[in-house]
Amino acid sequence: EADIYQTPRYLVIGTGKKITLECSQTMGHDKMYWYQQDPGMELHLIHYSYGVNSTEKGDLSSESTVSRIRTEHFPLTLESARPSHTSQYLCASSAGGGGKYEQYFGPGTRLTVT
Amino acid sequence: KNQVEQSPQSLIILEGKNCTLQCNYTVSPFSNLRWYKQDTGRGPVSLTIMTFSENTKSNGRYTATLDADTKQSSLHITASQLSDSASYICVVSDRGSTLGRLYFGRGTQLTVWP
């Protein structure tokens, strides 16, 4: 079992609210990632980080933002939630990049915006 | 365009039976191929990872094969158990970027009936 945690696991929130999805890992990994996954669809990379103070946008355009102030913490924020943001959000981390290193996934946050 | 295609989309088998899931990819240049198991509402968990030179890799009742020439992989599950019910995701990594981009298939939804 990987030591990567996400909270909350489930969130139902109204349109226009600001939300922050938490992700933390205790493995000391430099690389962290956020993916978005809709039912029956593939995971899409929305943000990644090579280390502290490093953040980049992924393949899928997202209105969310991320920060990396500490190695172990990689929160994702939506300033104004909309129904189109309803999805599952998965956080992952790896010891290195280059595709050679295992990515360990958290349990995910199921977000529903009403 | 780099893609990962999986078949079948869904599969129902009886407990104790064997099954084989397929994955075709067009990702280039190829780095490695992974199979993940994703239980409903959870994050993916790695089953196997294979590099270009590896043809077969086993993890308990799971055996993955890779044909890098035809760009095909399969995951064989032996003596299925109810706990095998999950989505099985094929993931291919390229070596053409520092990030080591991961390309995800949509998964095969396996249901094991008693």
PDB file of N, CA and C in Angstrom, chain A residues 10-101:
ATOM      1  N   TYR A  10     -14.766  12.133  -0.688  1.00  0.00           N
ATOM      2  CA  TYR A  10     -15.968  12.520  -1.430  1.00  0.00           C
ATOM      3  C   TYR A  10     -16.329  13.960  -1.046  1.00  0.00           C
ATOM      4  N   LEU A  11     -16.770  14.730  -2.053  1.00  0.00           N
ATOM      5  CA  LEU A  11     -17.152  16.118  -1.805  1.00  0.00           C
ATOM      6  C   LEU A  11     -18.294  16.497  -2.727  1.00  0.00           C
ATOM      7  N   VAL A  12     -19.379  16.953  -2.133  1.00  0.00           N
ATOM      8  CA  VAL A  12     -20.511  17.487  -2.887  1.00  0.00           C
ATOM      9  C   VAL A  12     -20.623  18.955  -2.520  1.00  0.00           C
ATOM     10  N   ILE A  13     -20.576  19.822  -3.514  1.00  0.00           N
ATOM     11  CA  ILE A  13     -20.519  21.251  -3.234  1.00  0.00           C
ATOM     12  C   ILE A  13     -21.308  22.017  -4.283  1.00  0.00           C
ATOM     13  N   GLY A  14     -21.776  23.203  -3.912  1.00  0.00           N
ATOM     14  CA  GLY A  14     -22.573  23.995  -4.820  1.00  0.00           C
ATOM     15  C   GLY A  14     -21.723  24.833  -5.771  1.00  0.00           C
ATOM     16  N   THR A  15     -22.324  25.223  -6.859  1.00  0.00           N
ATOM     17  CA  THR A  15     -21.638  26.035  -7.867  1.00  0.00           C
ATOM     18  C   THR A  15     -21.146  27.344  -7.269  1.00  0.00           C
ATOM     19  N   GLY A  16     -19.926  27.723  -7.659  1.00  0.00           N
ATOM     20  CA  GLY A  16     -19.353  28.982  -7.227  1.00  0.00           C
ATOM     21  C   GLY A  16     -18.488  28.903  -5.990  1.00  0.00           C
ATOM     22  N   LYS A  17     -18.514  27.767  -5.306  1.00  0.00           N
ATOM     23  CA  LYS A  17     -17.708  27.626  -4.096  1.00  0.00           C
ATOM     24  C   LYS A  17     -16.241  27.391  -4.441  1.00  0.00           C
ATOM     25  N   LYS A  18     -15.390  27.845  -3.548  1.00  0.00           N
ATOM     26  CA  LYS A  18     -13.954  27.575  -3.668  1.00  0.00           C
ATOM     27  C   LYS A  18     -13.639  26.282  -2.935  1.00  0.00           C
ATOM     28  N   ILE A  19     -12.865  25.405  -3.563  1.00  0.00           N
ATOM     29  CA  ILE A  19     -12.525  24.138  -2.925  1.00  0.00           C
ATOM     30  C   ILE A  19     -11.037  23.858  -3.065  1.00  0.00           C
ATOM     31  N   THR A  20     -10.499  23.129  -2.101  1.00  0.00           N
ATOM     32  CA  THR A  20      -9.119  22.664  -2.163  1.00  0.00           C
ATOM     33  C   THR A  20      -9.096  21.169  -1.890  1.00  0.00           C
ATOM     34  N   LEU A  21      -8.518  20.435  -2.827  1.00  0.00           N
ATOM     35  CA  LEU A  21      -8.337  18.997  -2.656  1.00  0.00           C
ATOM     36  C   LEU A  21      -6.908  18.769  -2.154  1.00  0.00           C
ATOM     37  N   GLU A  22      -6.821  18.023  -1.069  1.00  0.00           N
ATOM     38  CA  GLU A  22      -5.516  17.824  -0.442  1.00  0.00           C
ATOM     39  C   GLU A  22      -4.864  16.529  -0.924  1.00  0.00           C
ATOM     40  N   CYS A  23      -3.548  16.570  -1.052  1.00  0.00           N
ATOM     41  CA  CYS A  23      -2.772  15.380  -1.401  1.00  0.00           C
ATOM     42  C   CYS A  23      -1.453  15.458  -0.645  1.00  0.00           C
ATOM     43  N   SER A  24      -1.109  14.385   0.025  1.00  0.00           N
ATOM     44  CA  SER A  24       0.174  14.351   0.713  1.00  0.00           C
ATOM     45  C   SER A  24       0.771  12.960   0.610  1.00  0.00           C
ATOM     46  N   GLN A  25       2.102  12.920   0.589  1.00  0.00           N
ATOM     47  CA  GLN A  25       2.810  11.643   0.517  1.00  0.00           C
ATOM     48  C   GLN A  25       3.976  11.661   1.493  1.00  0.00           C
ATOM     49  N   THR A  26       4.276  10.489   2.027  1.00  0.00           N
ATOM     50  CA  THR A  26       5.327  10.377   3.042  1.00  0.00           C
ATOM     51  C   THR A  26       6.524   9.601   2.529  1.00  0.00           C
ATOM     52  N   MET A  27       6.643   9.480   1.218  1.00  0.00           N
ATOM     53  CA  MET A  27       7.724   8.700   0.617  1.00  0.00           C
ATOM     54  C   MET A  27       8.913   9.571   0.211  1.00  0.00           C
ATOM     55  N   GLY A  28       8.787  10.883   0.398  1.00  0.00           N
ATOM     56  CA  GLY A  28       9.886  11.764   0.031  1.00  0.00           C
ATOM     57  C   GLY A  28      10.062  11.936  -1.467  1.00  0.00           C
ATOM     58  N   HIS A  29       9.012  11.632  -2.234  1.00  0.00           N
ATOM     59  CA  HIS A  29       9.102  11.739  -3.688  1.00  0.00           C
ATOM     60  C   HIS A  29       9.131  13.188  -4.157  1.00  0.00           C
ATOM     61  N   ASP A  30      10.006  13.459  -5.145  1.00  0.00           N
ATOM     62  CA  ASP A  30      10.061  14.804  -5.710  1.00  0.00           C
ATOM     63  C   ASP A  30       8.925  15.053  -6.692  1.00  0.00           C
ATOM     64  N   LYS A  31       8.583  14.047  -7.481  1.00  0.00           N
ATOM     65  CA  LYS A  31       7.597  14.220  -8.550  1.00  0.00           C
ATOM     66  C   LYS A  31       6.184  13.929  -8.029  1.00  0.00           C
ATOM     67  N   MET A  32       5.290  14.862  -8.314  1.00  0.00           N
ATOM     68  CA  MET A  32       3.882  14.653  -7.955  1.00  0.00           C
ATOM     69  C   MET A  32       2.994  15.068  -9.114  1.00  0.00           C
ATOM     70  N   TYR A  33       1.795  14.461  -9.163  1.00  0.00           N
ATOM     71  CA  TYR A  33       0.921  14.615 -10.324  1.00  0.00           C
ATOM     72  C   TYR A  33      -0.535  14.686  -9.882  1.00  0.00           C
ATOM     73  N   TRP A  34      -1.331  15.396 -10.667  1.00  0.00           N
ATOM     74  CA  TRP A  34      -2.785  15.363 -10.519  1.00  0.00           C
ATOM     75  C   TRP A  34      -3.386  14.887 -11.835  1.00  0.00           C
ATOM     76  N   TYR A  35      -4.305  13.901 -11.712  1.00  0.00           N
ATOM     77  CA  TYR A  35      -5.025  13.383 -12.861  1.00  0.00           C
ATOM     78  C   TYR A  35      -6.524  13.591 -12.649  1.00  0.00           C
ATOM     79  N   GLN A  36      -7.226  13.703 -13.766  1.00  0.00           N
ATOM     80  CA  GLN A  36      -8.688  13.767 -13.746  1.00  0.00           C
ATOM     81  C   GLN A  36      -9.214  12.542 -14.484  1.00  0.00           C
ATOM     82  N   GLN A  37     -10.221  11.889 -13.921  1.00  0.00           N
ATOM     83  CA  GLN A  37     -10.765  10.677 -14.523  1.00  0.00           C
ATOM     84  C   GLN A  37     -12.275  10.691 -14.465  1.00  0.00           C
ATOM     85  N   ASP A  38     -12.913  10.622 -15.628  1.00  0.00           N
ATOM     86  CA  ASP A  38     -14.354  10.478 -15.709  1.00  0.00           C
ATOM     87  C   ASP A  38     -14.695   8.995 -15.845  1.00  0.00           C
ATOM     88  N   PRO A  39     -15.903   8.582 -15.453  1.00  0.00           N
ATOM     89  CA  PRO A  39     -16.267   7.158 -15.483  1.00  0.00           C
ATOM     90  C   PRO A  39     -16.062   6.529 -16.850  1.00  0.00           C
ATOM     91  N   GLY A  40     -15.364   5.393 -16.867  1.00  0.00           N
ATOM     92  CA  GLY A  40     -15.141   4.668 -18.107  1.00  0.00           C
ATOM     93  C   GLY A  40     -14.141   5.295 -19.050  1.00  0.00           C
ATOM     94  N   MET A  41     -13.491   6.347 -18.593  1.00  0.00           N
ATOM     95  CA  MET A  41     -12.545   7.053 -19.457  1.00  0.00           C
ATOM     96  C   MET A  41     -11.135   6.937 -18.893  1.00  0.00           C
ATOM     97  N   GLU A  42     -10.158   7.307 -19.734  1.00  0.00           N
ATOM     98  CA  GLU A  42      -8.775   7.236 -19.296  1.00  0.00           C
ATOM     99  C   GLU A  42      -8.412   8.399 -18.367  1.00  0.00           C
ATOM    100  N   LEU A  43      -7.336   8.217 -17.627  1.00  0.00           N
ATOM    101  CA  LEU A  43      -6.830   9.289 -16.781  1.00  0.00           C
ATOM    102  C   LEU A  43      -6.181  10.359 -17.659  1.00  0.00           C
ATOM    103  N   HIS A  44      -6.406  11.605 -17.290  1.00  0.00           N
ATOM    104  CA  HIS A  44      -5.783  12.725 -17.989  1.00  0.00           C
ATOM    105  C   HIS A  44      -4.949  13.533 -17.007  1.00  0.00           C
ATOM    106  N   LEU A  45      -3.706  13.809 -17.372  1.00  0.00           N
ATOM    107  CA  LEU A  45      -2.815  14.587 -16.532  1.00  0.00           C
ATOM    108  C   LEU A  45      -3.215  16.061 -16.606  1.00  0.00           C
ATOM    109  N   ILE A  46      -3.483  16.695 -15.441  1.00  0.00           N
ATOM    110  CA  ILE A  46      -3.845  18.107 -15.432  1.00  0.00           C
ATOM    111  C   ILE A  46      -2.769  18.997 -14.818  1.00  0.00           C
ATOM    112  N   HIS A  47      -1.988  18.462 -13.887  1.00  0.00           N
ATOM    113  CA  HIS A  47      -0.881  19.227 -13.298  1.00  0.00           C
ATOM    114  C   HIS A  47       0.226  18.268 -12.871  1.00  0.00           C
ATOM    115  N   TYR A  48       1.475  18.782 -12.847  1.00  0.00           N
ATOM    116  CA  TYR A  48       2.555  18.005 -12.282  1.00  0.00           C
ATOM    117  C   TYR A  48       3.600  18.939 -11.683  1.00  0.00           C
ATOM    118  N   SER A  49       4.455  18.345 -10.870  1.00  0.00           N
ATOM    119  CA  SER A  49       5.481  19.115 -10.177  1.00  0.00           C
ATOM    120  C   SER A  49       6.761  18.298 -10.097  1.00  0.00           C
ATOM    121  N   TYR A  50       7.894  18.939 -10.394  1.00  0.00           N
ATOM    122  CA  TYR A  50       9.180  18.264 -10.297  1.00  0.00           C
ATOM    123  C   TYR A  50       9.773  18.379  -8.893  1.00  0.00           C
ATOM    124  N   GLY A  51       9.250  19.320  -8.113  1.00  0.00           N
ATOM    125  CA  GLY A  51       9.761  19.515  -6.767  1.00  0.00           C
ATOM    126  C   GLY A  51       9.203  20.795  -6.182  1.00  0.00           C
ATOM    127  N   VAL A  52       9.724  21.176  -5.029  1.00  0.00           N
ATOM    128  CA  VAL A  52       9.241  22.373  -4.352  1.00  0.00           C
ATOM    129  C   VAL A  52       9.352  23.591  -5.271  1.00  0.00           C
ATOM    130  N   ASN A  53       8.282  24.376  -5.282  1.00  0.00           N
ATOM    131  CA  ASN A  53       8.168  25.607  -6.071  1.00  0.00           C
ATOM    132  C   ASN A  53       8.161  25.367  -7.573  1.00  0.00           C
ATOM    133  N   SER A  54       7.948  24.140  -8.000  1.00  0.00           N
ATOM    134  CA  SER A  54       7.856  23.793  -9.413  1.00  0.00           C
ATOM    135  C   SER A  54       6.475  23.223  -9.711  1.00  0.00           C
ATOM    136  N   THR A  55       5.725  23.870 -10.616  1.00  0.00           N
ATOM    137  CA  THR A  55       4.439  23.327 -11.049  1.00  0.00           C
ATOM    138  C   THR A  55       4.279  23.576 -12.536  1.00  0.00           C
ATOM    139  N   GLU A  56       3.654  22.627 -13.224  1.00  0.00           N
ATOM    140  CA  GLU A  56       3.433  22.730 -14.658  1.00  0.00           C
ATOM    141  C   GLU A  56       2.029  22.237 -14.979  1.00  0.00           C
ATOM    142  N   LYS A  57       1.464  22.745 -16.062  1.00  0.00           N
ATOM    143  CA  LYS A  57       0.179  22.246 -16.529  1.00  0.00           C
ATOM    144  C   LYS A  57       0.383  20.983 -17.345  1.00  0.00           C
ATOM    145  N   GLY A  58      -0.599  20.089 -17.272  1.00  0.00           N
ATOM    146  CA  GLY A  58      -0.521  18.832 -17.980  1.00  0.00           C
ATOM    147  C   GLY A  58      -1.177  18.897 -19.344  1.00  0.00           C
ATOM    148  N   ASP A  59      -1.590  17.727 -19.827  1.00  0.00           N
ATOM    149  CA  ASP A  59      -2.152  17.629 -21.169  1.00  0.00           C
ATOM    150  C   ASP A  59      -3.558  18.201 -21.260  1.00  0.00           C
ATOM    151  N   LEU A  60      -4.335  17.989 -20.204  1.00  0.00           N
ATOM    152  CA  LEU A  60      -5.732  18.412 -20.223  1.00  0.00           C
ATOM    153  C   LEU A  60      -5.851  19.781 -19.574  1.00  0.00           C
ATOM    154  N   SER A  61      -6.444  20.704 -20.322  1.00  0.00           N
ATOM    155  CA  SER A  61      -6.630  22.041 -19.776  1.00  0.00           C
ATOM    156  C   SER A  61      -7.559  21.990 -18.572  1.00  0.00           C
ATOM    157  N   SER A  62      -7.169  22.670 -17.524  1.00  0.00           N
ATOM    158  CA  SER A  62      -7.977  22.659 -16.308  1.00  0.00           C
ATOM    159  C   SER A  62      -8.005  24.058 -15.712  1.00  0.00           C
ATOM    160  N   GLU A  63      -9.142  24.409 -15.129  1.00  0.00           N
ATOM    161  CA  GLU A  63      -9.259  25.705 -14.470  1.00  0.00           C
ATOM    162  C   GLU A  63      -8.720  25.660 -13.044  1.00  0.00           C
ATOM    163  N   SER A  64      -8.249  24.521 -12.622  1.00  0.00           N
ATOM    164  CA  SER A  64      -7.704  24.397 -11.284  1.00  0.00           C
ATOM    165  C   SER A  64      -6.270  24.916 -11.231  1.00  0.00           C
ATOM    166  N   THR A  65      -5.799  25.181 -10.038  1.00  0.00           N
ATOM    167  CA  THR A  65      -4.404  25.585  -9.815  1.00  0.00           C
ATOM    168  C   THR A  65      -3.808  24.695  -8.734  1.00  0.00           C
ATOM    169  N   VAL A  66      -2.498  24.611  -8.719  1.00  0.00           N
ATOM    170  CA  VAL A  66      -1.806  23.796  -7.729  1.00  0.00           C
ATOM    171  C   VAL A  66      -0.664  24.598  -7.131  1.00  0.00           C
ATOM    172  N   SER A  67      -0.152  24.121  -6.011  1.00  0.00           N
ATOM    173  CA  SER A  67       1.013  24.715  -5.376  1.00  0.00           C
ATOM    174  C   SER A  67       1.875  23.610  -4.804  1.00  0.00           C
ATOM    175  N   ARG A  68       3.164  23.885  -4.647  1.00  0.00           N
ATOM    176  CA  ARG A  68       4.089  22.902  -4.070  1.00  0.00           C
ATOM    177  C   ARG A  68       5.073  23.662  -3.178  1.00  0.00           C
ATOM    178  N   ILE A  69       4.632  23.908  -1.972  1.00  0.00           N
ATOM    179  CA  ILE A  69       5.446  24.640  -1.013  1.00  0.00           C
ATOM    180  C   ILE A  69       6.305  23.682  -0.194  1.00  0.00           C
ATOM    181  N   ARG A  70       5.785  22.480   0.007  1.00  0.00           N
ATOM    182  CA  ARG A  70       6.526  21.443   0.729  1.00  0.00           C
ATOM    183  C   ARG A  70       6.592  20.199  -0.132  1.00  0.00           C
ATOM    184  N   THR A  71       7.646  19.430   0.000  1.00  0.00           N
ATOM    185  CA  THR A  71       7.832  18.222  -0.810  1.00  0.00           C
ATOM    186  C   THR A  71       6.653  17.276  -0.694  1.00  0.00           C
ATOM    187  N   GLU A  72       6.128  17.140   0.520  1.00  0.00           N
ATOM    188  CA  GLU A  72       5.119  16.114   0.755  1.00  0.00           C
ATOM    189  C   GLU A  72       3.693  16.537   0.425  1.00  0.00           C
ATOM    190  N   HIS A  73       3.498  17.798   0.064  1.00  0.00           N
ATOM    191  CA  HIS A  73       2.141  18.336  -0.044  1.00  0.00           C
ATOM    192  C   HIS A  73       1.916  18.972  -1.416  1.00  0.00           C
ATOM    193  N   PHE A  74       0.793  18.606  -2.059  1.00  0.00           N
ATOM    194  CA  PHE A  74       0.526  19.087  -3.426  1.00  0.00           C
ATOM    195  C   PHE A  74      -0.977  19.333  -3.576  1.00  0.00           C
ATOM    196  N   PRO A  75      -1.489  20.403  -2.992  1.00  0.00           N
ATOM    197  CA  PRO A  75      -2.928  20.654  -3.039  1.00  0.00           C
ATOM    198  C   PRO A  75      -3.398  21.224  -4.374  1.00  0.00           C
ATOM    199  N   LEU A  76      -4.634  20.932  -4.716  1.00  0.00           N
ATOM    200  CA  LEU A  76      -5.276  21.426  -5.934  1.00  0.00           C
ATOM    201  C   LEU A  76      -6.463  22.301  -5.529  1.00  0.00           C
ATOM    202  N   THR A  77      -6.563  23.464  -6.155  1.00  0.00           N
ATOM    203  CA  THR A  77      -7.614  24.418  -5.793  1.00  0.00           C
ATOM    204  C   THR A  77      -8.462  24.797  -6.991  1.00  0.00           C
ATOM    205  N   LEU A  78      -9.760  24.839  -6.765  1.00  0.00           N
ATOM    206  CA  LEU A  78     -10.706  25.395  -7.738  1.00  0.00           C
ATOM    207  C   LEU A  78     -11.312  26.645  -7.117  1.00  0.00           C
ATOM    208  N   GLU A  79     -11.098  27.792  -7.738  1.00  0.00           N
ATOM    209  CA  GLU A  79     -11.562  29.060  -7.159  1.00  0.00           C
ATOM    210  C   GLU A  79     -13.083  29.168  -7.190  1.00  0.00           C
ATOM    211  N   SER A  80     -13.696  28.641  -8.241  1.00  0.00           N
ATOM    212  CA  SER A  80     -15.151  28.741  -8.377  1.00  0.00           C
ATOM    213  C   SER A  80     -15.658  27.473  -9.058  1.00  0.00           C
ATOM    214  N   ALA A  81     -16.152  26.555  -8.265  1.00  0.00           N
ATOM    215  CA  ALA A  81     -16.543  25.257  -8.802  1.00  0.00           C
ATOM    216  C   ALA A  81     -17.758  25.372  -9.714  1.00  0.00           C
ATOM    217  N   ARG A  82     -17.752  24.558 -10.772  1.00  0.00           N
ATOM    218  CA  ARG A  82     -18.874  24.481 -11.716  1.00  0.00           C
ATOM    219  C   ARG A  82     -19.235  23.018 -11.933  1.00  0.00           C
ATOM    220  N   PRO A  83     -20.465  22.746 -12.378  1.00  0.00           N
ATOM    221  CA  PRO A  83     -20.861  21.348 -12.634  1.00  0.00           C
ATOM    222  C   PRO A  83     -19.909  20.622 -13.585  1.00  0.00           C
ATOM    223  N   SER A  84     -19.271  21.350 -14.513  1.00  0.00           N
ATOM    224  CA  SER A  84     -18.338  20.696 -15.435  1.00  0.00           C
ATOM    225  C   SER A  84     -17.080  20.184 -14.730  1.00  0.00           C
ATOM    226  N   HIS A  85     -16.872  20.605 -13.490  1.00  0.00           N
ATOM    227  CA  HIS A  85     -15.725  20.115 -12.714  1.00  0.00           C
ATOM    228  C   HIS A  85     -16.013  18.794 -12.018  1.00  0.00           C
ATOM    229  N   THR A  86     -17.242  18.331 -12.109  1.00  0.00           N
ATOM    230  CA  THR A  86     -17.595  17.049 -11.499  1.00  0.00           C
ATOM    231  C   THR A  86     -16.767  15.938 -12.130  1.00  0.00           C
ATOM    232  N   SER A  87     -16.008  15.224 -11.300  1.00  0.00           N
ATOM    233  CA  SER A  87     -15.099  14.205 -11.803  1.00  0.00           C
ATOM    234  C   SER A  87     -14.403  13.545 -10.620  1.00  0.00           C
ATOM    235  N   GLN A  88     -13.562  12.538 -10.925  1.00  0.00           N
ATOM    236  CA  GLN A  88     -12.670  11.984  -9.906  1.00  0.00           C
ATOM    237  C   GLN A  88     -11.281  12.562 -10.124  1.00  0.00           C
ATOM    238  N   TYR A  89     -10.669  12.989  -9.039  1.00  0.00           N
ATOM    239  CA  TYR A  89      -9.330  13.580  -9.094  1.00  0.00           C
ATOM    240  C   TYR A  89      -8.359  12.657  -8.346  1.00  0.00           C
ATOM    241  N   LEU A  90      -7.319  12.244  -9.062  1.00  0.00           N
ATOM    242  CA  LEU A  90      -6.334  11.314  -8.502  1.00  0.00           C
ATOM    243  C   LEU A  90      -4.981  11.999  -8.404  1.00  0.00           C
ATOM    244  N   CYS A  91      -4.360  11.866  -7.262  1.00  0.00           N
ATOM    245  CA  CYS A  91      -3.017  12.387  -7.029  1.00  0.00           C
ATOM    246  C   CYS A  91      -2.030  11.222  -7.080  1.00  0.00           C
ATOM    247  N   ALA A  92      -0.837  11.471  -7.588  1.00  0.00           N
ATOM    248  CA  ALA A  92       0.180  10.428  -7.661  1.00  0.00           C
ATOM    249  C   ALA A  92       1.549  11.023  -7.380  1.00  0.00           C
ATOM    250  N   SER A  93       2.495  10.164  -7.057  1.00  0.00           N
ATOM    251  CA  SER A  93       3.874  10.625  -6.851  1.00  0.00           C
ATOM    252  C   SER A  93       4.837   9.558  -7.348  1.00  0.00           C
ATOM    253  N   SER A  94       6.052   9.983  -7.669  1.00  0.00           N
ATOM    254  CA  SER A  94       7.086   9.047  -8.085  1.00  0.00           C
ATOM    255  C   SER A  94       8.437   9.556  -7.616  1.00  0.00           C
ATOM    256  N   ALA A  95       9.392   8.606  -7.508  1.00  0.00           N
ATOM    257  CA  ALA A  95      10.723   8.967  -7.019  1.00  0.00           C
ATOM    258  C   ALA A  95      11.518   9.742  -8.065  1.00  0.00           C
ATOM    259  N   GLY A  96      11.159   9.547  -9.347  1.00  0.00           N
ATOM    260  CA  GLY A  96      11.849  10.235 -10.412  1.00  0.00           C
ATOM    261  C   GLY A  96      10.953  10.365 -11.612  1.00  0.00           C
ATOM    262  N   GLY A  97      11.472  10.989 -12.650  1.00  0.00           N
ATOM    263  CA  GLY A  97      10.682  11.146 -13.862  1.00  0.00           C
ATOM    264  C   GLY A  97      11.182  10.225 -14.954  1.00  0.00           C
ATOM    265  N   GLY A  98      10.993  10.625 -16.178  1.00  0.00           N
ATOM    266  CA  GLY A  98      11.486   9.846 -17.292  1.00  0.00           C
ATOM    267  C   GLY A  98      10.706   8.588 -17.572  1.00  0.00           C
ATOM    268  N   GLY A  99       9.586   8.396 -16.895  1.00  0.00           N
ATOM    269  CA  GLY A  99       8.753   7.229 -17.157  1.00  0.00           C
ATOM    270  C   GLY A  99       9.302   5.930 -16.599  1.00  0.00           C
ATOM    271  N   LYS A 100      10.498   5.944 -16.021  1.00  0.00           N
ATOM    272  CA  LYS A 100      11.105   4.708 -15.536  1.00  0.00           C
ATOM    273  C   LYS A 100      10.659   4.361 -14.124  1.00  0.00           C
ATOM    274  N   TYR A 101      10.138   5.364 -13.420  1.00  0.00           N
ATOM    275  CA  TYR A 101       9.818   5.166 -12.019  1.00  0.00           C
ATOM    276  C   TYR A 101       8.333   4.909 -11.832  1.00  0.00           C
TER     277      TYR A 101
END
